[in-house]
Every structure is written in structure tokens, then in C-alpha cells.
């Protein structure tokens, strides 16, 4: 805890670092003026109101769908799906 | 141009052509093409469906308007059993386990998908050069870009390889390539069409939309795909756009707005500027009321959009780590495996956006960039609400500059981002916006208030007649 995470760790991309062109975009935001009397109208947001969430239910997928999901798995050996080895730090 | 869908429907119905012959002709055109518009051609899939349509006609049964009509699908939509790559190496051999709702509705109506179309990888681009399948080429000039990210879709429609295509628009990805290739492209109101089965780029602005050669075909396809979906809770039910909307005249005195700063900007190409002003003069002469409006600086629009879109794509693409699907490269441990897989199989532009997104979401940056960008977005949205109390539609150029040559965009990302200056604002507002191939080299963009698609069609039809 408390350890600062670098961009390559956050992004899981080797050697990832901030780029000048993206920093230039962000500078515009930092200098941008936000109106003081801004009122939040939640109907403006492209999001679902928590009151309107659909039921949390399991819907079984078709056999074809399940087979395609298995077919997409990157590694299979002797009828088992092979997962990467997890090393705890 | 009249409806190609209706023309083909009549030919099929009257047995002037067979569906198999029609589909085969289009497949042959796609295979012979060097425009790089096709990631995968769905030969067997399409011909199988075409045979069923022919059988139905032979049996004397009535066929629906879209039955047997060939169409294209941007390669970010799932179509069960076919490859869906997002033009990336990571998903080059990923097979869709299910079908996107919008595409399923077209299949249910009998339309026949021919091709998974080239696009910028995960929608990350404005030129269709950010793709592992080779840059798509512009339909009017092969040395120029197709536009992006739905470039392959727009070119296929313009070349008549598909009767219509389904693009995806997050910040302009339908409207801009439509403008670059001289066809119609519609980004509907956010939520009008379900996003289920569309690979997410930036979920809060991602929209499904049609690209077609005529307003009539755009309307037909829009109406078929619209509606609420249990699997996309942001989707809603809406009335179809009526035929009357296309046929009725735009009343004299209609209030047509435009953003002064878009047109007075030094960054706007002089020919586009002159053509836009000439269009306004013509509309005024036709009795329309032209109303200049103030708006946010383009740099604020572009930066707000990219800060939020990068944050959302960093989250959405975090799932692509080679664990459950896609390419997996193993490393000495789990984390290194993720890292190698993602480093080797995302393009440079996709990596730039993921890293930028994680940057704005990280501690210390989220307050001054991400949260502020959200506030700016609300301000932009509020501004639109006020504007559409004063005007019925807003007209604007689609892009500030003419179609660029292939080879320059990826070298200069900032130029690419700024080329979206006139499209991203409307995406942030979730507004319906139509590109019509009229008035300017890259077309005119017609925007209305949320859920007011009908007036876009009335206005575009009017522009088509008077310009």
C-alpha cells in the first residue's frame, strides 16, 4: 500500500510513459474554465440511474455460444484450459 | 440518389435478379478490390443466406424490404461464429460468441452481411491508418485516407460494394469517413440503438449508426436497428423516423444555427469556409432564419473528448490481457505475461490512448484532468440544451480541412486529434448528427436536439434540393 504505481504498471504496457501530445491535450483541460454555477443534471449523463438497474440474474448462454467461448481460449492442453501461472508477491 | 434498398427489393421480388447472383457480384467486387476495406469476407455465410432468400421467392412467399439486401459490418461488431478483430493483432483470430443486437435486428429483417470491414483499431483513429490490415483507401482518390474510424464501411458504401454498412461513432467515426467518401452517415442520439455486441471504445459516447448512399436507406436502416434492449440499459424506445420526415418541406423561417467560432477559426480551410458561408446565404435566400451562436473553443472540445475517451478506453481495454481470449504471450509470471501480450499486440496509437487514460485516472491527475473534463462535459451539454431552445438545427462543417493524404496522420497525432474538432462536441452532448455529402468537400453536418432525428432528415432533404 502507498506504493506509487507507474504508468507501465497501470497500463500493463512495457516502457509506457506520458507522451507530449497527450500532455498538451491535458494542459488545455487544466487551464479550462469551469462555470461556478454549474448544476448537475443527471439526465444529461449517459449512464443508468441506480434506481433503474435490471435484476441481477444469471441467463444461461446457448451451447454454441459456450463452445465459441471455449474455442477462443488461448491455451488448451489434454482437454484442460491452461491459465497463466500466478506468482504471489 | 433514390433508395438502393427499394430498387434491389423490387428487382428481387420481380425475379429480375437472384439473391445469390446479387450477393456473389458484391463478394467478387470486394475480393477484387484494392481499397483495403475488408478484414474478412463472409463468402459461405452470405451465400447460404442468399440461397434461402431465393428459395423463399421461388416458393411464392413475400419477402421483407431488407430481405436479401447485402450490407457491411464494421469489424468491431460481434457476429456469431465469425472473426471480430477490431483491426487488431490481439483479436485477429477471435470468433464472436454471440451477435450484436443491432446486427441481429438486421439479420432478423433478412439483410445479408458480406464483410467485416476495416477500421481504426478499437476505433482509435480518424483516418483508418491505425489498423493491422493496411490503411483503407479513399473511394474518390486512392492516395487519400478513407477517414476513420469507420473508413472501410464508408468506402464500401461509396464504391457500392455494400448497399449500406453499419459503422460505429464515438467522436465522429461515422460522420467523418462519410464526409470523406461522399455518402450519408448518421450518429443517432446516444442510446437510440443498443450497443450490446459493439466492442467498447468510450462507452459514454459510443453509438451505432448507418452509412448509406441515400437518406431513404439511412432512414430504413436506422428504424430497423432502433429500440431499447435488455442488454444495454442506456438504450431507449423511440418512434421511427417517418417517411413524411423525408418528404415534407422545411418550413420557411426554420431557425438554423451555426457556431461562429467554428467558421471564423483560422484553422478552417478557406474553401470549406467559403462554401459554408455560401450555403448559409443560400438558405437565408430560401427564407430560413440564420442564427449565429457562441460555443466552446475547439481546443476545449477536443481535449475534453480525448481526456474522457482515453480514460474510458483504458478501462474498457484492460480486459484484453490474453487470459480468456485473444493472443496470449507467456512471461516469467502473470504480470509479465499481461505486459508482453499487450505491448506486442496493441498498435502504437492504441497504447498511447490507454497510457493517456491511465494517466488521467491516476492519483493526483484525476482531480485536475478527469474530474474537470467531466465538469466541462456537463457545461457543454448544458450549452446545447440552451442552444436548441433558440434554433431547430445547427449546421457545421464535418472537418476543418479537406481529406488528407495517406501516410501523414499517424506521424502527427495532434493534427489527427484536431481533425475531430467539429464532431466531438456533439458526441459529448449525445446529440443526433447527420453527415450529408453536400455543400462542402467533406460534407455538411446537421445536428438537432436529443431524440429529434426526424428534423435531420427533413433538413438534409431540403439541402439536397436547394444546394
GROMACS .gro file of N, CA, C and O in nm, chain B residues 100-200:
model
  404
  189UNK      N    1  -2.421  -0.900  -3.206
  189UNK     CA    2  -2.463  -0.769  -3.155
  189UNK      C    3  -2.611  -0.747  -3.183
  189UNK      O    4  -2.662  -0.788  -3.288
  190UNK      N    5  -2.678  -0.680  -3.091
  190UNK     CA    6  -2.824  -0.659  -3.106
  190UNK      C    7  -2.858  -0.588  -3.237
  190UNK      O    8  -2.951  -0.628  -3.308
  191UNK      N    9  -2.785  -0.481  -3.269
  191UNK     CA   10  -2.817  -0.404  -3.391
  191UNK      C   11  -2.803  -0.492  -3.515
  191UNK      O   12  -2.886  -0.485  -3.607
  192UNK      N   13  -2.699  -0.575  -3.517
  192UNK     CA   14  -2.677  -0.662  -3.632
  192UNK      C   15  -2.782  -0.773  -3.635
  192UNK      O   16  -2.833  -0.810  -3.741
  193UNK      N   17  -2.819  -0.823  -3.517
  193UNK     CA   18  -2.922  -0.927  -3.510
  193UNK      C   19  -3.055  -0.877  -3.566
  193UNK      O   20  -3.127  -0.950  -3.634
  194UNK      N   21  -3.087  -0.751  -3.538
  194UNK     CA   22  -3.212  -0.694  -3.590
  194UNK      C   23  -3.211  -0.690  -3.743
  194UNK      O   24  -3.313  -0.713  -3.808
  195UNK      N   25  -3.094  -0.661  -3.799
  195UNK     CA   26  -3.082  -0.660  -3.946
  195UNK      C   27  -3.093  -0.803  -4.001
  195UNK      O   28  -3.157  -0.826  -4.104
  196UNK      N   29  -3.030  -0.897  -3.930
  196UNK     CA   30  -3.040  -1.038  -3.972
  196UNK      C   31  -3.186  -1.084  -3.964
  196UNK      O   32  -3.235  -1.151  -4.055
  197UNK      N   33  -3.254  -1.045  -3.857
  197UNK     CA   34  -3.395  -1.084  -3.842
  197UNK      C   35  -3.481  -1.026  -3.954
  197UNK      O   36  -3.582  -1.086  -3.992
  198UNK      N   37  -3.439  -0.909  -4.005
  198UNK     CA   38  -3.514  -0.847  -4.115
  198UNK      C   39  -3.473  -0.908  -4.250
  198UNK      O   40  -3.528  -0.870  -4.354
  199UNK      N   41  -3.374  -0.997  -4.249
  199UNK     CA   42  -3.335  -1.068  -4.370
  199UNK      C   43  -3.217  -1.011  -4.445
  199UNK      O   44  -3.178  -1.063  -4.551
  200UNK      N   45  -3.155  -0.903  -4.393
  200UNK     CA   46  -3.038  -0.846  -4.461
  200UNK      C   47  -2.920  -0.943  -4.450
  200UNK      O   48  -2.914  -1.024  -4.357
  201UNK      N   49  -2.828  -0.935  -4.546
  201UNK     CA   50  -2.720  -1.034  -4.555
  201UNK      C   51  -2.583  -0.968  -4.535
  201UNK      O   52  -2.541  -0.887  -4.618
  202UNK      N   53  -2.513  -1.002  -4.426
  202UNK     CA   54  -2.380  -0.944  -4.405
  202UNK      C   55  -2.277  -1.007  -4.497
  202UNK      O   56  -2.270  -1.130  -4.508
  203UNK      N   57  -2.198  -0.923  -4.563
  203UNK     CA   58  -2.099  -0.971  -4.661
  203UNK      C   59  -1.958  -0.968  -4.607
  203UNK      O   60  -1.873  -1.044  -4.651
  204UNK      N   61  -1.931  -0.872  -4.516
  204UNK     CA   62  -1.791  -0.840  -4.489
  204UNK      C   63  -1.776  -0.778  -4.351
  204UNK      O   64  -1.862  -0.703  -4.306
  205UNK      N   65  -1.667  -0.816  -4.283
  205UNK     CA   66  -1.626  -0.746  -4.162
  205UNK      C   67  -1.526  -0.639  -4.209
  205UNK      O   68  -1.422  -0.671  -4.267
  206UNK      N   69  -1.562  -0.513  -4.182
  206UNK     CA   70  -1.494  -0.402  -4.251
  206UNK      C   71  -1.377  -0.342  -4.173
  206UNK      O   72  -1.386  -0.324  -4.051
  207UNK      N   73  -1.276  -0.306  -4.248
  207UNK     CA   74  -1.156  -0.244  -4.191
  207UNK      C   75  -1.192  -0.115  -4.118
  207UNK      O   76  -1.285  -0.043  -4.159
  208UNK      N   77  -1.119  -0.087  -4.012
  208UNK     CA   78  -1.144   0.034  -3.932
  208UNK      C   79  -1.018   0.062  -3.852
  208UNK      O   80  -0.926  -0.020  -3.850
  209UNK      N   81  -1.012   0.178  -3.790
  209UNK     CA   82  -0.901   0.202  -3.698
  209UNK      C   83  -0.915   0.108  -3.579
  209UNK      O   84  -1.025   0.083  -3.529
  210UNK      N   85  -0.802   0.058  -3.534
  210UNK     CA   86  -0.800  -0.044  -3.429
  210UNK      C   87  -0.875   0.005  -3.303
  210UNK      O   88  -0.842   0.111  -3.249
  211UNK      N   89  -0.977  -0.070  -3.263
  211UNK     CA   90  -1.063  -0.037  -3.149
  211UNK      C   91  -1.128   0.102  -3.164
  211UNK      O   92  -1.167   0.164  -3.066
  212UNK      N   93  -1.134   0.151  -3.286
  212UNK     CA   94  -1.194   0.284  -3.310
  212UNK      C   95  -1.098   0.399  -3.284
  212UNK      O   96  -1.137   0.515  -3.288
  213UNK      N   97  -0.970   0.365  -3.261
  213UNK     CA   98  -0.871   0.467  -3.223
  213UNK      C   99  -0.808   0.532  -3.346
  213UNK      O  100  -0.695   0.499  -3.382
  214UNK      N  101  -0.880   0.621  -3.409
  214UNK     CA  102  -0.818   0.690  -3.522
  214UNK      C  103  -0.919   0.766  -3.604
  214UNK      O  104  -1.041   0.747  -3.590
  215UNK      N  105  -0.867   0.853  -3.690
  215UNK     CA  106  -0.953   0.938  -3.773
  215UNK      C  107  -0.917   0.922  -3.920
  215UNK      O  108  -0.951   1.008  -4.002
  216UNK      N  109  -0.846   0.815  -3.954
  216UNK     CA  110  -0.803   0.802  -4.093
  216UNK      C  111  -0.806   0.658  -4.143
  216UNK      O  112  -0.781   0.634  -4.261
  217UNK      N  113  -0.833   0.563  -4.059
  217UNK     CA  114  -0.826   0.420  -4.091
  217UNK      C  115  -0.686   0.376  -4.133
  217UNK      O  116  -0.667   0.287  -4.214
  218UNK      N  117  -0.587   0.444  -4.074
  218UNK     CA  118  -0.448   0.401  -4.093
  218UNK      C  119  -0.399   0.321  -3.973
  218UNK      O  120  -0.301   0.247  -3.983
  219UNK      N  121  -0.466   0.337  -3.858
  219UNK     CA  122  -0.427   0.264  -3.738
  219UNK      C  123  -0.494   0.127  -3.741
  219UNK      O  124  -0.588   0.099  -3.666
  220UNK      N  125  -0.448   0.041  -3.831
  220UNK     CA  126  -0.508  -0.090  -3.849
  220UNK      C  127  -0.400  -0.190  -3.889
  220UNK      O  128  -0.306  -0.153  -3.960
  221UNK      N  129  -0.415  -0.314  -3.844
  221UNK     CA  130  -0.315  -0.415  -3.882
  221UNK      C  131  -0.347  -0.478  -4.018
  221UNK      O  132  -0.274  -0.565  -4.064
  222UNK      N  133  -0.454  -0.433  -4.081
  222UNK     CA  134  -0.491  -0.486  -4.213
  222UNK      C  135  -0.452  -0.393  -4.328
  222UNK      O  136  -0.493  -0.415  -4.441
  223UNK      N  137  -0.376  -0.290  -4.299
  223UNK     CA  138  -0.335  -0.195  -4.404
  223UNK      C  139  -0.437  -0.083  -4.417
  223UNK      O  140  -0.558  -0.106  -4.404
  224UNK      N  141  -0.389   0.038  -4.444
  224UNK     CA  142  -0.477   0.155  -4.449
  224UNK      C  143  -0.583   0.139  -4.556
  224UNK      O  144  -0.553   0.102  -4.670
  225UNK      N  145  -0.708   0.166  -4.519
  225UNK     CA  146  -0.814   0.171  -4.621
  225UNK      C  147  -0.794   0.296  -4.705
  225UNK      O  148  -0.745   0.398  -4.656
  226UNK      N  149  -0.830   0.284  -4.834
  226UNK     CA  150  -0.808   0.397  -4.926
  226UNK      C  151  -0.939   0.467  -4.959
  226UNK      O  152  -1.044   0.402  -4.971
  227UNK      N  153  -0.929   0.597  -4.978
  227UNK     CA  154  -1.047   0.678  -5.007
  227UNK      C  155  -1.114   0.636  -5.138
  227UNK      O  156  -1.046   0.609  -5.237
  228UNK      N  157  -1.246   0.635  -5.138
  228UNK     CA  158  -1.322   0.590  -5.256
  228UNK      C  159  -1.304   0.683  -5.376
  228UNK      O  160  -1.315   0.640  -5.490
  229UNK      N  161  -1.275   0.811  -5.349
  229UNK     CA  162  -1.266   0.908  -5.459
  229UNK      C  163  -1.123   0.930  -5.506
  229UNK      O  164  -1.100   0.980  -5.616
  230UNK      N  165  -1.026   0.896  -5.421
  230UNK     CA  166  -0.885   0.917  -5.454
  230UNK      C  167  -0.803   0.822  -5.368
  230UNK      O  168  -0.790   0.843  -5.246
  231UNK      N  169  -0.745   0.722  -5.432
  231UNK     CA  170  -0.677   0.616  -5.355
  231UNK      C  171  -0.552   0.665  -5.282
  231UNK      O  172  -0.499   0.593  -5.196
  232UNK      N  173  -0.504   0.782  -5.313
  232UNK     CA  174  -0.386   0.832  -5.242
  232UNK      C  175  -0.425   0.897  -5.110
  232UNK      O  176  -0.340   0.932  -5.030
  233UNK      N  177  -0.556   0.915  -5.091
  233UNK     CA  178  -0.603   0.982  -4.970
  233UNK      C  179  -0.663   0.882  -4.870
  233UNK      O  180  -0.698   0.770  -4.907
  234UNK      N  181  -0.678   0.927  -4.746
  234UNK     CA  182  -0.728   0.837  -4.643
  234UNK      C  183  -0.878   0.814  -4.660
  234UNK      O  184  -0.949   0.896  -4.718
  235UNK      N  185  -0.922   0.701  -4.604
  235UNK     CA  186  -1.065   0.668  -4.607
  235UNK      C  187  -1.139   0.745  -4.499
  235UNK      O  188  -1.261   0.758  -4.506
  236UNK      N  189  -1.066   0.794  -4.401
  236UNK     CA  190  -1.131   0.853  -4.284
  236UNK      C  191  -1.150   0.746  -4.178
  236UNK      O  192  -1.135   0.627  -4.204
  237UNK      N  193  -1.182   0.793  -4.058
  237UNK     CA  194  -1.194   0.691  -3.955
  237UNK      C  195  -1.276   0.737  -3.837
  237UNK      O  196  -1.313   0.852  -3.827
  238UNK      N  197  -1.311   0.639  -3.759
  238UNK     CA  198  -1.254   0.506  -3.769
  238UNK      C  199  -1.330   0.412  -3.863
  238UNK      O  200  -1.274   0.311  -3.906
  239UNK      N  201  -1.456   0.444  -3.899
  239UNK     CA  202  -1.533   0.351  -3.984
  239UNK      C  203  -1.500   0.370  -4.133
  239UNK      O  204  -1.591   0.380  -4.217
  240UNK      N  205  -1.372   0.375  -4.167
  240UNK     CA  206  -1.329   0.405  -4.304
  240UNK      C  207  -1.370   0.298  -4.403
  240UNK      O  208  -1.422   0.328  -4.512
  241UNK      N  209  -1.345   0.170  -4.369
  241UNK     CA  210  -1.379   0.062  -4.461
  241UNK      C  211  -1.528   0.061  -4.494
  241UNK      O  212  -1.568   0.035  -4.608
  242UNK      N  213  -1.609   0.093  -4.394
  242UNK     CA  214  -1.755   0.092  -4.413
  242UNK      C  215  -1.797   0.202  -4.510
  242UNK      O  216  -1.879   0.178  -4.600
  243UNK      N  217  -1.742   0.321  -4.492
  243UNK     CA  218  -1.780   0.433  -4.579
  243UNK      C  219  -1.735   0.409  -4.723
  243UNK      O  220  -1.808   0.437  -4.819
  244UNK      N  221  -1.615   0.353  -4.740
  244UNK     CA  222  -1.563   0.327  -4.875
  244UNK      C  223  -1.647   0.219  -4.943
  244UNK      O  224  -1.682   0.230  -5.061
  245UNK      N  225  -1.681   0.115  -4.869
  245UNK     CA  226  -1.763   0.007  -4.928
  245UNK      C  227  -1.896   0.059  -4.979
  245UNK      O  228  -1.943   0.019  -5.086
  246UNK      N  229  -1.957   0.150  -4.903
  246UNK     CA  230  -2.085   0.208  -4.947
  246UNK      C  231  -2.062   0.296  -5.070
  246UNK      O  232  -2.135   0.287  -5.170
  247UNK      N  233  -1.959   0.380  -5.063
  247UNK     CA  234  -1.932   0.473  -5.174
  247UNK      C  235  -1.901   0.397  -5.304
  247UNK      O  236  -1.939   0.441  -5.413
  248UNK      N  237  -1.832   0.284  -5.291
  248UNK     CA  238  -1.797   0.205  -5.411
  248UNK      C  239  -1.909   0.109  -5.448
  248UNK      O  240  -1.895   0.032  -5.544
  249UNK      N  241  -2.017   0.108  -5.370
  249UNK     CA  242  -2.131   0.020  -5.395
  249UNK      C  243  -2.096  -0.129  -5.377
  249UNK      O  244  -2.160  -0.215  -5.435
  250UNK      N  245  -1.993  -0.156  -5.297
  250UNK     CA  246  -1.962  -0.295  -5.263
  250UNK      C  247  -2.066  -0.348  -5.163
  250UNK      O  248  -2.089  -0.468  -5.156
  251UNK      N  249  -2.121  -0.257  -5.083
  251UNK     CA  250  -2.230  -0.293  -4.992
  251UNK      C  251  -2.343  -0.193  -5.016
  251UNK      O  252  -2.316  -0.077  -5.051
  252UNK      N  253  -2.465  -0.236  -4.994
  252UNK     CA  254  -2.578  -0.144  -5.014
  252UNK      C  255  -2.584  -0.043  -4.900
  252UNK      O  256  -2.619   0.073  -4.918
  253UNK      N  257  -2.550  -0.089  -4.781
  253UNK     CA  258  -2.531   0.001  -4.667
  253UNK      C  259  -2.431  -0.067  -4.574
  253UNK      O  260  -2.402  -0.188  -4.590
  254UNK      N  261  -2.377   0.007  -4.483
  254UNK     CA  262  -2.285  -0.051  -4.384
  254UNK      C  263  -2.318   0.003  -4.247
  254UNK      O  264  -2.375   0.112  -4.234
  255UNK      N  265  -2.279  -0.073  -4.146
  255UNK     CA  266  -2.301  -0.030  -4.008
  255UNK      C  267  -2.167   0.012  -3.949
  255UNK      O  268  -2.075  -0.069  -3.935
  256UNK      N  269  -2.158   0.141  -3.920
  256UNK     CA  270  -2.037   0.195  -3.858
  256UNK      C  271  -2.058   0.215  -3.710
  256UNK      O  272  -2.165   0.188  -3.656
  257UNK      N  273  -1.955   0.262  -3.645
  257UNK     CA  274  -1.964   0.296  -3.503
  257UNK      C  275  -1.904   0.434  -3.485
  257UNK      O  276  -1.803   0.467  -3.549
  258UNK      N  277  -1.967   0.518  -3.403
  258UNK     CA  278  -1.924   0.658  -3.390
  258UNK      C  279  -1.907   0.692  -3.243
  258UNK      O  280  -2.004   0.691  -3.167
  259UNK      N  281  -1.784   0.722  -3.204
  259UNK     CA  282  -1.756   0.762  -3.067
  259UNK      C  283  -1.729   0.913  -3.059
  259UNK      O  284  -1.779   0.981  -2.972
  260UNK      N  285  -1.650   0.963  -3.157
  260UNK     CA  286  -1.621   1.107  -3.161
  260UNK      C  287  -1.633   1.164  -3.301
  260UNK      O  288  -1.587   1.276  -3.326
  261UNK      N  289  -1.689   1.085  -3.393
  261UNK     CA  290  -1.701   1.131  -3.532
  261UNK      C  291  -1.676   1.019  -3.631
  261UNK      O  292  -1.668   1.043  -3.752
  262UNK      N  293  -1.664   0.898  -3.581
  262UNK     CA  294  -1.615   0.786  -3.662
  262UNK      C  295  -1.709   0.736  -3.771
  262UNK      O  296  -1.669   0.655  -3.854
  263UNK      N  297  -1.834   0.780  -3.769
  263UNK     CA  298  -1.923   0.756  -3.883
  263UNK      C  299  -1.926   0.882  -3.971
  263UNK      O  300  -1.913   0.876  -4.093
  264UNK      N  301  -1.946   0.996  -3.904
  264UNK     CA  302  -1.969   1.121  -3.978
  264UNK      C  303  -1.849   1.164  -4.061
  264UNK      O  304  -1.865   1.210  -4.175
  265UNK      N  305  -1.729   1.151  -4.006
  265UNK     CA  306  -1.611   1.198  -4.080
  265UNK      C  307  -1.580   1.111  -4.202
  265UNK      O  308  -1.564   1.163  -4.312
  266UNK      N  309  -1.572   0.977  -4.190
  266UNK     CA  310  -1.549   0.898  -4.312
  266UNK      C  311  -1.663   0.910  -4.413
  266UNK      O  312  -1.640   0.904  -4.534
  267UNK      N  313  -1.786   0.929  -4.365
  267UNK     CA  314  -1.897   0.951  -4.458
  267UNK      C  315  -1.869   1.077  -4.540
  267UNK      O  316  -1.883   1.080  -4.663
  268UNK      N  317  -1.825   1.182  -4.471
  268UNK     CA  318  -1.793   1.308  -4.540
  268UNK      C  319  -1.676   1.292  -4.635
  268UNK      O  320  -1.676   1.347  -4.746
  269UNK      N  321  -1.575   1.217  -4.594
  269UNK     CA  322  -1.456   1.197  -4.678
  269UNK      C  323  -1.486   1.116  -4.805
  269UNK      O  324  -1.411   1.124  -4.902
  270UNK      N  325  -1.593   1.036  -4.800
  270UNK     CA  326  -1.622   0.948  -4.914
  270UNK      C  327  -1.755   0.980  -4.982
  270UNK      O  328  -1.804   0.902  -5.063
  271UNK      N  329  -1.812   1.097  -4.945
  271UNK     CA  330  -1.928   1.147  -5.020
  271UNK      C  331  -2.053   1.059  -5.005
  271UNK      O  332  -2.121   1.035  -5.104
  272UNK      N  333  -2.079   1.013  -4.884
  272UNK     CA  334  -2.200   0.935  -4.858
  272UNK      C  335  -2.266   0.990  -4.730
  272UNK      O  336  -2.210   1.076  -4.662
  273UNK      N  337  -2.383   0.939  -4.697
  273UNK     CA  338  -2.452   0.980  -4.575
  273UNK      C  339  -2.405   0.893  -4.458
  273UNK      O  340  -2.381   0.773  -4.475
  274UNK      N  341  -2.394   0.955  -4.342
  274UNK     CA  342  -2.357   0.880  -4.222
  274UNK      C  343  -2.425   0.941  -4.102
  274UNK      O  344  -2.419   1.063  -4.081
  275UNK      N  345  -2.494   0.859  -4.024
  275UNK     CA  346  -2.572   0.910  -3.911
  275UNK      C  347  -2.521   0.857  -3.778
  275UNK      O  348  -2.507   0.736  -3.761
  276UNK      N  349  -2.495   0.951  -3.688
  276UNK     CA  350  -2.476   0.915  -3.546
  276UNK      C  351  -2.606   0.951  -3.476
  276UNK      O  352  -2.640   1.068  -3.464
  277UNK      N  353  -2.683   0.851  -3.434
  277UNK     CA  354  -2.811   0.883  -3.368
  277UNK      C  355  -2.790   0.937  -3.227
  277UNK      O  356  -2.677   0.938  -3.177
  278UNK      N  357  -2.898   0.977  -3.165
  278UNK     CA  358  -2.895   1.013  -3.023
  278UNK      C  359  -2.836   0.896  -2.944
  278UNK      O  360  -2.870   0.780  -2.970
  279UNK      N  361  -2.750   0.928  -2.849
  279UNK     CA  362  -2.690   0.823  -2.766
  279UNK      C  363  -2.801   0.739  -2.703
  279UNK      O  364  -2.893   0.795  -2.640
  280UNK      N  365  -2.796   0.609  -2.722
  280UNK     CA  366  -2.894   0.519  -2.661
  280UNK      C  367  -3.008   0.479  -2.754
  280UNK      O  368  -3.086   0.391  -2.721
  281UNK      N  369  -3.019   0.545  -2.869
  281UNK     CA  370  -3.130   0.510  -2.961
  281UNK      C  371  -3.113   0.368  -3.016
  281UNK      O  372  -3.211   0.300  -3.044
  282UNK      N  373  -2.987   0.326  -3.033
  282UNK     CA  374  -2.958   0.191  -3.081
  282UNK      C  375  -2.871   0.122  -2.977
  282UNK      O  376  -2.774   0.180  -2.926
  283UNK      N  377  -2.904  -0.001  -2.947
  283UNK     CA  378  -2.829  -0.076  -2.845
  283UNK      C  379  -2.682  -0.093  -2.883
  283UNK      O  380  -2.649  -0.119  -2.999
  284UNK      N  381  -2.595  -0.081  -2.782
  284UNK     CA  382  -2.451  -0.102  -2.804
  284UNK      C  383  -2.410  -0.245  -2.773
  284UNK      O  384  -2.292  -0.278  -2.783
  285UNK      N  385  -2.504  -0.330  -2.736
  285UNK     CA  386  -2.468  -0.467  -2.698
  285UNK      C  387  -2.402  -0.537  -2.818
  285UNK      O  388  -2.457  -0.540  -2.928
  286UNK      N  389  -2.283  -0.591  -2.795
  286UNK     CA  390  -2.210  -0.658  -2.902
  286UNK      C  391  -2.121  -0.567  -2.984
  286UNK      O  392  -2.058  -0.612  -3.079
  287UNK      N  393  -2.116  -0.441  -2.947
  287UNK     CA  394  -2.019  -0.347  -3.007
  287UNK      C  395  -1.900  -0.342  -2.911
  287UNK      O  396  -1.918  -0.317  -2.792
  288UNK      N  397  -1.780  -0.369  -2.962
  288UNK     CA  398  -1.664  -0.362  -2.874
  288UNK      C  399  -1.648  -0.220  -2.823
  288UNK      O  400  -1.640  -0.126  -2.903
  289UNK      N  401  -1.644  -0.204  -2.693
  289UNK     CA  402  -1.648  -0.071  -2.634
  289UNK      C  403  -1.517   0.004  -2.654
  289UNK      O  404  -1.409  -0.049  -2.631
   0.00000   0.00000   0.00000
